[in-house]
mmCIF file of C-alpha atoms in Angstrom:
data_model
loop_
_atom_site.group_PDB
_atom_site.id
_atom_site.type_symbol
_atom_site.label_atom_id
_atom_site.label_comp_id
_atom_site.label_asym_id
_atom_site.label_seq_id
_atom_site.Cartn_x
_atom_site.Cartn_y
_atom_site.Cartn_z
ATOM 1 C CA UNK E 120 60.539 -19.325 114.173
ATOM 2 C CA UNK E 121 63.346 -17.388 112.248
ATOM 3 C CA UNK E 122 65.331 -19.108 109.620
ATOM 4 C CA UNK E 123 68.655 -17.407 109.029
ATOM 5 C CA UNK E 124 70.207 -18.289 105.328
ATOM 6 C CA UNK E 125 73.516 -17.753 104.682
ATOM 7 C CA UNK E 126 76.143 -18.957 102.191
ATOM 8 C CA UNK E 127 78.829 -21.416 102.796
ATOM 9 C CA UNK E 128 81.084 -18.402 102.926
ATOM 10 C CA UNK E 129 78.385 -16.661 105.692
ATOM 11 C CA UNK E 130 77.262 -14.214 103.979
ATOM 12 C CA UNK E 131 73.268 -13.841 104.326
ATOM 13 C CA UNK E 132 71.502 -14.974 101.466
ATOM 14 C CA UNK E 133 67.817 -13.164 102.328
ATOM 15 C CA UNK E 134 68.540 -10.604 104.234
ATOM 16 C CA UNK E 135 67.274 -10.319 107.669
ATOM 17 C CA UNK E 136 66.492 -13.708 107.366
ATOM 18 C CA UNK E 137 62.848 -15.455 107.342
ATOM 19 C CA UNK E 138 60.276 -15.708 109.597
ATOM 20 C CA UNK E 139 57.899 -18.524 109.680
ATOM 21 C CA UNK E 140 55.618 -20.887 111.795
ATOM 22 C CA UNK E 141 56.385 -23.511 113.971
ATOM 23 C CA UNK E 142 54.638 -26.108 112.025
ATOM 24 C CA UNK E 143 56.618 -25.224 109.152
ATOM 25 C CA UNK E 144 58.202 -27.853 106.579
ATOM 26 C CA UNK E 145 61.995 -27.489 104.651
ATOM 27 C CA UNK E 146 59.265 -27.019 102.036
ATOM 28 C CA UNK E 147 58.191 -23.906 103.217
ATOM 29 C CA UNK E 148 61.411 -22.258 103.625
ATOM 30 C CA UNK E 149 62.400 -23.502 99.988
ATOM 31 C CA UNK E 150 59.456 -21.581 98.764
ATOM 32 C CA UNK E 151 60.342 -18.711 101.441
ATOM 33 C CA UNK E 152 63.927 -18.358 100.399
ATOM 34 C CA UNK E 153 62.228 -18.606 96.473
ATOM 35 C CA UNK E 154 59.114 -15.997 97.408
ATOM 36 C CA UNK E 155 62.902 -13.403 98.755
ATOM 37 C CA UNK E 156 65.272 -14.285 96.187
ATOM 38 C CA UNK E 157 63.028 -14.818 92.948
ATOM 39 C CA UNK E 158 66.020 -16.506 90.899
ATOM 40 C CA UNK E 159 66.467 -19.775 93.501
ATOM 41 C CA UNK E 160 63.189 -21.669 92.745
ATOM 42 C CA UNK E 161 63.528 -24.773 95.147
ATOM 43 C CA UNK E 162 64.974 -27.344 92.535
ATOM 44 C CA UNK E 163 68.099 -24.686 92.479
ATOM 45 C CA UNK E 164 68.522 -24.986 96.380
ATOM 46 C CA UNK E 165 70.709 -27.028 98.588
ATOM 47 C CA UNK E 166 69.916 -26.533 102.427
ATOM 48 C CA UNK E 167 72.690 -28.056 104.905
ATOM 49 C CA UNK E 168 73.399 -27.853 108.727
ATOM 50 C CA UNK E 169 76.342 -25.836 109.545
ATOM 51 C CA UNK E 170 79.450 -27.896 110.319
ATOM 52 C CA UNK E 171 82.203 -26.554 112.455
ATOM 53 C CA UNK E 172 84.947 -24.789 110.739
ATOM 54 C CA UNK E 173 87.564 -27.922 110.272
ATOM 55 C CA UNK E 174 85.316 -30.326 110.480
ATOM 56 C CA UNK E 175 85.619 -33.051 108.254
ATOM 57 C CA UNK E 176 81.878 -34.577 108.617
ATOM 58 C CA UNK E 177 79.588 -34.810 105.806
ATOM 59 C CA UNK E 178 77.095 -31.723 106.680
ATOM 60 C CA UNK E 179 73.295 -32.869 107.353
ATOM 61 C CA UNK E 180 70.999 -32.209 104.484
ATOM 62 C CA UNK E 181 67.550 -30.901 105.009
ATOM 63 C CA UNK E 182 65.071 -33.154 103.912
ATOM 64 C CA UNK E 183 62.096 -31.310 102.256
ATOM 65 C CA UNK E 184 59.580 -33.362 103.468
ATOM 66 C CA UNK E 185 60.443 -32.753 107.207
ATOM 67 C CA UNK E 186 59.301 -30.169 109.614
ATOM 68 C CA UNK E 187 62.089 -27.658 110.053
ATOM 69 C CA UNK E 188 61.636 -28.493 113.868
ATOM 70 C CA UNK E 189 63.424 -31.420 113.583
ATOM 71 C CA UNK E 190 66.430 -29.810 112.972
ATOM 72 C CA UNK E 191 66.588 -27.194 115.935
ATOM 73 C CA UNK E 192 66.881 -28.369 119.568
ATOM 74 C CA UNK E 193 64.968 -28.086 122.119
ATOM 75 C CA UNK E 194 63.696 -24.395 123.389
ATOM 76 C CA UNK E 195 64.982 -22.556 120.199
ATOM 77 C CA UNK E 196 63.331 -20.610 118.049
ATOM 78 C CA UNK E 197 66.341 -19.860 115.777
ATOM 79 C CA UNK E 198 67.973 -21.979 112.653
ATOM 80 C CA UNK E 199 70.433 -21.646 110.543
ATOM 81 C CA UNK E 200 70.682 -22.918 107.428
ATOM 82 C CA UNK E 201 73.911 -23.006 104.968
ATOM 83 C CA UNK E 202 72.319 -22.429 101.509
ATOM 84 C CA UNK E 203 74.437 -23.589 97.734
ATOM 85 C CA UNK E 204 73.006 -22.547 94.729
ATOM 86 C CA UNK E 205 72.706 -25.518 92.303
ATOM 87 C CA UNK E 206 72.264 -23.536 89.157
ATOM 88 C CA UNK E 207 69.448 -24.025 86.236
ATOM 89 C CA UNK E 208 67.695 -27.464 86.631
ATOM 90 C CA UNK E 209 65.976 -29.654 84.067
ATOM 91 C CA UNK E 210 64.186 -32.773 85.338
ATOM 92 C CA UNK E 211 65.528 -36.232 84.819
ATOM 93 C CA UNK E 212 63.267 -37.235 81.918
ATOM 94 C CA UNK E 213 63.811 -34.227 79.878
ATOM 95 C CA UNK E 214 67.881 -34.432 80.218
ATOM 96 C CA UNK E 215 67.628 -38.293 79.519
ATOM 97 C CA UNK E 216 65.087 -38.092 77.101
ATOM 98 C CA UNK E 217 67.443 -35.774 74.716
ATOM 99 C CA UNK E 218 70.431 -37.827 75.222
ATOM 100 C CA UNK E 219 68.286 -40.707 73.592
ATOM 101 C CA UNK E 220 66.963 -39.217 71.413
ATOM 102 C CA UNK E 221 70.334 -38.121 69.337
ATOM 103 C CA UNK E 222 71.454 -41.249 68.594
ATOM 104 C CA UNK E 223 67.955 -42.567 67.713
ATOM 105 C CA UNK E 224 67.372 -40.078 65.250
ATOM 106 C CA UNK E 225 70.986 -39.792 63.941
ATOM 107 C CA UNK E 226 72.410 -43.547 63.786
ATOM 108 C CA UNK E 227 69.064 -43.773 60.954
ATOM 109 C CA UNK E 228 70.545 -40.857 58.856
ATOM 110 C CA UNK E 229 73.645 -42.843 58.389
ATOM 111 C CA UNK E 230 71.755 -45.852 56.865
ATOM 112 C CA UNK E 231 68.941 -44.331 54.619
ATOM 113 C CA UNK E 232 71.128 -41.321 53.410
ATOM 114 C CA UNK E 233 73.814 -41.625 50.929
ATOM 115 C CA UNK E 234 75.759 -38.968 53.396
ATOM 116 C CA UNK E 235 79.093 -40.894 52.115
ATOM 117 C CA UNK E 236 78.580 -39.368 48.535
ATOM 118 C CA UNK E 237 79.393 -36.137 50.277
ATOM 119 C CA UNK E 238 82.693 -37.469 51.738
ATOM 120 C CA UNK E 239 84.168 -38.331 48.850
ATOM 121 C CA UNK E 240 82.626 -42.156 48.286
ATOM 122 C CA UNK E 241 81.305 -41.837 44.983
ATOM 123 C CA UNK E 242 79.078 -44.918 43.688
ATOM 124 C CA UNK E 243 76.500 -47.020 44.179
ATOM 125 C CA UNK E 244 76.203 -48.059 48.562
ATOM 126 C CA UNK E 245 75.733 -51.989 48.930
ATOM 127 C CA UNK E 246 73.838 -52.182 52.411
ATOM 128 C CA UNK E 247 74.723 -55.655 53.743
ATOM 129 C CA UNK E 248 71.498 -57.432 55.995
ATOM 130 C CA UNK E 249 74.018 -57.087 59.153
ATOM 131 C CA UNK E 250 73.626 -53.323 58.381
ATOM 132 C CA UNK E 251 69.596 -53.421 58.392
ATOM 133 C CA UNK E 252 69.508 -55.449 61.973
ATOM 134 C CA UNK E 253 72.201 -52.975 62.981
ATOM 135 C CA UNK E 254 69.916 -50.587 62.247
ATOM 136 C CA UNK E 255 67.270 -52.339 63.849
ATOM 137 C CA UNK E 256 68.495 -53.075 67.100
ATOM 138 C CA UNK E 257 70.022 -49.979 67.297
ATOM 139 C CA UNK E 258 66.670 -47.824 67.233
ATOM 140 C CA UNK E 259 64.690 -50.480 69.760
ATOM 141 C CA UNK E 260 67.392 -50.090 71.941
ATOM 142 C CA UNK E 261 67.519 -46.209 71.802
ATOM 143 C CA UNK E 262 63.475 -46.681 72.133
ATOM 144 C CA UNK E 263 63.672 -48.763 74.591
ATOM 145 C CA UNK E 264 66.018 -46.413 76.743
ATOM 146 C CA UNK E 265 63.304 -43.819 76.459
ATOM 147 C CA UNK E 266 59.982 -45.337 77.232
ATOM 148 C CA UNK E 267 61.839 -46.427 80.497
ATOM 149 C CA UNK E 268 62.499 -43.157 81.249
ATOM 150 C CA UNK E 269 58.832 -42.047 81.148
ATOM 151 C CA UNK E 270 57.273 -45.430 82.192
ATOM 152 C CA UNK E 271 59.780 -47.189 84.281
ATOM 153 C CA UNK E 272 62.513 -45.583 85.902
ATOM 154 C CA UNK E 273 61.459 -43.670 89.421
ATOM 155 C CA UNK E 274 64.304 -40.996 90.204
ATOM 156 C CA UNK E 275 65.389 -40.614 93.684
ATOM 157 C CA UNK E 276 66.432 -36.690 92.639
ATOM 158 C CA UNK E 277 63.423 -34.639 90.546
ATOM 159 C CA UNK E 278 66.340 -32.664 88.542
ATOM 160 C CA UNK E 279 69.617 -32.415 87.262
ATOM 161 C CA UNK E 280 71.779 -29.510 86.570
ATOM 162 C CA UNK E 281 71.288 -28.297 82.739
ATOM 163 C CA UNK E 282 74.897 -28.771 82.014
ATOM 164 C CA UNK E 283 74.481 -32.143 82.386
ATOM 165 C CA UNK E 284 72.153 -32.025 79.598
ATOM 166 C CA UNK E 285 75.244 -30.603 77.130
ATOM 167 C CA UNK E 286 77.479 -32.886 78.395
ATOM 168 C CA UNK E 287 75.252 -36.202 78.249
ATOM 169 C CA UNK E 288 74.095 -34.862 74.529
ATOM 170 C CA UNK E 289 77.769 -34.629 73.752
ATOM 171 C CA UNK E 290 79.054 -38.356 74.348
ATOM 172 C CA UNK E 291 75.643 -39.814 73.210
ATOM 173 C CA UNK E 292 75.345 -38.149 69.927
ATOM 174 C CA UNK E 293 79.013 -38.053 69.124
ATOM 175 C CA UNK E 294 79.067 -41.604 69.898
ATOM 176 C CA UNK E 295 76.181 -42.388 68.283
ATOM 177 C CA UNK E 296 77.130 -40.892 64.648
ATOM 178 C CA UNK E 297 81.007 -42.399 65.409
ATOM 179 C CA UNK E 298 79.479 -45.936 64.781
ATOM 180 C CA UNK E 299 76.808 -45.409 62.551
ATOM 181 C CA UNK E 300 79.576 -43.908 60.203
ATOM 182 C CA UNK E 301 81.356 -47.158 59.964
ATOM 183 C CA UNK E 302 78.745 -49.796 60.441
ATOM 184 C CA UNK E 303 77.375 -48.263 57.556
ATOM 185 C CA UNK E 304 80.109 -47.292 55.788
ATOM 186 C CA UNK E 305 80.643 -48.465 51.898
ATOM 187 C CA UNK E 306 83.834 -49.843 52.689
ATOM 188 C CA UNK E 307 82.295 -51.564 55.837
ATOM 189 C CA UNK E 308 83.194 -55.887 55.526
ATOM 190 C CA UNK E 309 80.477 -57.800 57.578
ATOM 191 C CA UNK E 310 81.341 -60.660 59.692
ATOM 192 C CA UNK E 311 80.149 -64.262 58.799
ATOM 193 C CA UNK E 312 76.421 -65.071 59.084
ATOM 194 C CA UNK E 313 76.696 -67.444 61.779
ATOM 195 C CA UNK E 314 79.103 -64.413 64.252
ATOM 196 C CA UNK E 315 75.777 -62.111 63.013
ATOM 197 C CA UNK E 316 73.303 -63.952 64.938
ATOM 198 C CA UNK E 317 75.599 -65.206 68.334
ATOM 199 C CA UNK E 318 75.880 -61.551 68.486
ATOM 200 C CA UNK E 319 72.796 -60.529 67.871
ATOM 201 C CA UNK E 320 71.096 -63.371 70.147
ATOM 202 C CA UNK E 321 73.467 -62.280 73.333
ATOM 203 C CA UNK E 322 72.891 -58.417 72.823
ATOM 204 C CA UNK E 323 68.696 -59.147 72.594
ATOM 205 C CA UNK E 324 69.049 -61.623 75.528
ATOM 206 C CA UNK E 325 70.942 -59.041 77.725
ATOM 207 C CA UNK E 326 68.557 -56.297 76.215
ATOM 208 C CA UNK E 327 65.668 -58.094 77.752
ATOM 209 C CA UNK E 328 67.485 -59.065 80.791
ATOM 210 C CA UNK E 329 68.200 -55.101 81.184
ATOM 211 C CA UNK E 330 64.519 -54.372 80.992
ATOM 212 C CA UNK E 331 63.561 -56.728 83.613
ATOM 213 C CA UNK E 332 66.206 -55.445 85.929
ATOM 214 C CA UNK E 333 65.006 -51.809 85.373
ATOM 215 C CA UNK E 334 61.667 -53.632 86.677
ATOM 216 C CA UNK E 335 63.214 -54.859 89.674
ATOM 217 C CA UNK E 336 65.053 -51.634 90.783
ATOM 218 C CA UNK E 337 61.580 -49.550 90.082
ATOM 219 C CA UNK E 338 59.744 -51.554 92.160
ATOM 220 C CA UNK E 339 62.432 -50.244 95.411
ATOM 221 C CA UNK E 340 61.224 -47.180 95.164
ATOM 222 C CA UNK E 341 57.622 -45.194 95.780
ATOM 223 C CA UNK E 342 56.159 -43.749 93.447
ATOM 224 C CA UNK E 343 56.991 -40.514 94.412
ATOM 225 C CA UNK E 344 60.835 -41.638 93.811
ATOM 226 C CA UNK E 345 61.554 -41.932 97.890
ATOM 227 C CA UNK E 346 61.934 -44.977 99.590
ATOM 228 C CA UNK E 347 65.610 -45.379 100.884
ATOM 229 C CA UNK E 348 68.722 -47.585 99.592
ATOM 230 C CA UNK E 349 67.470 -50.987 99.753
ATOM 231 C CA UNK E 350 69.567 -54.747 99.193
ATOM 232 C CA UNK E 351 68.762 -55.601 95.417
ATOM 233 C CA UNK E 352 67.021 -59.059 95.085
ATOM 234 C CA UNK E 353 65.824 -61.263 92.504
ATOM 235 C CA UNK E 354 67.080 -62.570 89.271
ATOM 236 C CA UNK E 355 70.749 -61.631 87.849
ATOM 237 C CA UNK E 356 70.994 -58.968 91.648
ATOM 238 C CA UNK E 357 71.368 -62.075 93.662
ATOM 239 C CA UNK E 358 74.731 -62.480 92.361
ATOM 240 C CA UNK E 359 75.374 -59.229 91.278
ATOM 241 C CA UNK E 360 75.105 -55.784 92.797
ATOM 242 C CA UNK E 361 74.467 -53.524 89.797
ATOM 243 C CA UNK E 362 73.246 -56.501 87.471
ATOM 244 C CA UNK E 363 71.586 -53.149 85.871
ATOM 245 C CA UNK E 364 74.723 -52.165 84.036
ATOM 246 C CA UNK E 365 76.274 -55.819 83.144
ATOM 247 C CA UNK E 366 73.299 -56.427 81.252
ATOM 248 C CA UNK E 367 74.039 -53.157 79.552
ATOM 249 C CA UNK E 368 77.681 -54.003 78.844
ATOM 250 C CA UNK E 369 76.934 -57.054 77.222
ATOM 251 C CA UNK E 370 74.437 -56.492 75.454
ATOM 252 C CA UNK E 371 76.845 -54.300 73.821
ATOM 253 C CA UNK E 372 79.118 -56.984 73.243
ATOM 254 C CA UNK E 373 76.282 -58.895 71.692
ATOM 255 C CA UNK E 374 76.010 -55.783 69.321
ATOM 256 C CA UNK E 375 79.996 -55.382 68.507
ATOM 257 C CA UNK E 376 80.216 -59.086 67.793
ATOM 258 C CA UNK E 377 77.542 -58.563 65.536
ATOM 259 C CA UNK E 378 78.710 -55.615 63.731
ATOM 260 C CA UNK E 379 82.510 -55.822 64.449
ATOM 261 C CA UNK E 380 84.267 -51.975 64.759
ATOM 262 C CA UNK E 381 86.871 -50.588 65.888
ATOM 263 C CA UNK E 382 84.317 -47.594 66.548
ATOM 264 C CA UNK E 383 82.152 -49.979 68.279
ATOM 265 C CA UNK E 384 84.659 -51.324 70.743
ATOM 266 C CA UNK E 385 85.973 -48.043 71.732
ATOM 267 C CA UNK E 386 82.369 -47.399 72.812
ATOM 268 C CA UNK E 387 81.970 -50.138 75.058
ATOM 269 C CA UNK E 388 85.265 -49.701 76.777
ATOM 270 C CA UNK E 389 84.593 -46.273 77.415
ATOM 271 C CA UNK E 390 80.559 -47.478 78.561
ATOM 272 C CA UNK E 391 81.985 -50.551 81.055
ATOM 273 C CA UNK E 392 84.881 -48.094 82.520
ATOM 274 C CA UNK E 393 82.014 -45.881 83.543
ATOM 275 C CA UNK E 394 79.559 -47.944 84.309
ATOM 276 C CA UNK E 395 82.008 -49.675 86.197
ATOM 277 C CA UNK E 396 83.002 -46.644 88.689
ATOM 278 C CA UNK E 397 79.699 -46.171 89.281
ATOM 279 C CA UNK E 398 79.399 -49.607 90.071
ATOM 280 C CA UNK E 399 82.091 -49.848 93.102
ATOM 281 C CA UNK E 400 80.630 -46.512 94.098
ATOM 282 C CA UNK E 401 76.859 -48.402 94.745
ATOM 283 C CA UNK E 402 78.968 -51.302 95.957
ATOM 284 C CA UNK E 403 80.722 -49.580 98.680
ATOM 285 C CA UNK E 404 77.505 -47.370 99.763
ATOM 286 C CA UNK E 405 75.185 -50.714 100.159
ATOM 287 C CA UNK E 406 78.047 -52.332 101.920
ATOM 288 C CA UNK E 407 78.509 -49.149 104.029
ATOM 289 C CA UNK E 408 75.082 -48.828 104.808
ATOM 290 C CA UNK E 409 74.293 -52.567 105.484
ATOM 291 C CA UNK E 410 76.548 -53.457 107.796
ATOM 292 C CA UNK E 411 74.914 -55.681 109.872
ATOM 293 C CA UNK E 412 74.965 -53.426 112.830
ATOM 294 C CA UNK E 413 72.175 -52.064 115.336
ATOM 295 C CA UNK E 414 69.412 -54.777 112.956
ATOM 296 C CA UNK E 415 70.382 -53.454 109.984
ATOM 297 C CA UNK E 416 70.996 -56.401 107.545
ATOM 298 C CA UNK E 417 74.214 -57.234 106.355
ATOM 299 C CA UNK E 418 75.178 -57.024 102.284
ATOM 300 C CA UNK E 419 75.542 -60.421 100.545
ATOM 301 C CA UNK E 420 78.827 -61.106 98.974
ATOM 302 C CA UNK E 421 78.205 -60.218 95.502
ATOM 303 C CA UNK E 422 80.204 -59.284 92.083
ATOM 304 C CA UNK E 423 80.198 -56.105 91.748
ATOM 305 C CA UNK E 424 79.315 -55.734 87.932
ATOM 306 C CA UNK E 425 81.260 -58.612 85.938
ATOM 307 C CA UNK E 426 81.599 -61.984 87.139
ATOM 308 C CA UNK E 427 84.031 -63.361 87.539
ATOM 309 C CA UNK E 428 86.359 -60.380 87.478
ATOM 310 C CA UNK E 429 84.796 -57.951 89.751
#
């Protein structure tokens, strides 16, 4: 079988193209085109069908786990293949294991370090008990996050581009040290004792509740990461379809009415507004995909992420 590989723009990308056997897997070209090109390991590589020029359909990506025979008809012994350079790859766990880790180790630095001193707060620093469970919920939360992503979460992609990694380490840790600065700031006025705990209870319920959904969305996919888009069920995803992230919004809110900052707040609204588009994104794609057509189950009619406003 010979496997030409050319570039969206149709140039070839090996040269001459590639010869391999009929039994052979979108595997075995990845490691073909990689074995040729030396700089496009397979995590870099994104195979599609060609499309017609003008064509506005999505084109067909090769799956690597199928036979490369399933995407040539009948009598041929020819396929070409429209190849896109992703660019450098890190997996999943390392990028989300960095973007954790920022605020874990930085939010701490705020509380145990006089770092004030050296902005012009001179004097002794108060730290009010909201502060210290602040500080605690802050760092289980930030643990939490991460011993999901090597225990729990099962990715449907192995890797992400490494400018991703930049990017996510960029609103995490910024974030991060923008409310750690003022929850632990000398200036900082706590809320009453009995706003303290409501907003600590609701952010540790909702941090639970998170956990469990984490559970629930794990258990929809292999263990290899495959297994399809499949109808959420059980607990808070019977009436919600990314129950996922409104547990993560409010358990936010459980934290902000805690702690009370401007800093805070401005977090969360930029957390829900993205959480939020990818929300109706999921929303639409479930919907799209069960449609109730040809046996294929029809959606519920859920909220999409906050009852009772969307």
């Amino acid at each position: 079988m010979k496997v030409t590989v050319v570039s969206r723009s149709g140039r070839e990308v090996v040269k001459g193209g590639l010869e391999l056997s009929d039994s052979a897997t979108v595997t075995d070209l990845q490691e073909a085109i990689h074995k040729r090109t030396k700089k496009f390991y397979p995590a870099r590589q994104r195979l599609t069908l060609p499309v017609q020029p003008g064509s506005k359909e999505r084109p067909v990506v090769l799956n690597y786990k199928k036979s490369l025979k399933d995407y040539i008809s009948e009598n041929s012994d020819n396929l070409t293949v429209v190849f896109k350079d992703l660019g450098p790859q890190v997996s999943y766990k390392t990028l989300f294991f960095f973007e954790y880790l920022g605020p874990l180790v930085l939010y701490p630095i705020f509380y145990y370090f006089n770092v004030y001193q050296y902005l012009g707060f001179k004097g002794d620093r108060v730290i009010r008990p909201v502060q210290t469970y602040a500080l605690y919920y802050w760092c289980f939360h930030y643990f939490k996050r991460i011993m999901e992503t090597f225990f729990v979460h099962r990715f449907s992609h192995a890797t992400s581009p490494l400018l991703n990694v930049f990017r996510n380490c960029a609103y995490y840790w910024s974030f991060g040290s923008y409310i750690a600065y003022y929850v632990n700031h000398p200036l900082y006025t706590p809320v009453s004792d009995l706003q303290m705990k409501i907003g600590f209870a609701v952010g540790i319920i909702f941090q639970i509740s998170n956990f469990y959904c984490h559970i629930l969305l794990r258990n929809l996919r292999r263990p290899d990461g495959n297994g399809g888009y499949q109808i959420p069920r059980g607990f808070l995803f019977n009436f919600v379809t990314c129950a996922n992230y409104t547990t993560e919004i409010y358990q936010w809110l459980g934290f902000n009415i805690a702690t009370q900052t401007v800093a805070g707040y401005v977090f969360l609204v930029v957390a829900a507004s993205i959480m939020t588009n990818w929300a109706l994104a999921k929303h639409r794609r479930l919907k799209k995909i069960f449609d109730g057509k040809d046996g294929r189950p029809k959606y519920p009619r859920r909220w999409v992420i906050l009852p009772p406003f969307l």
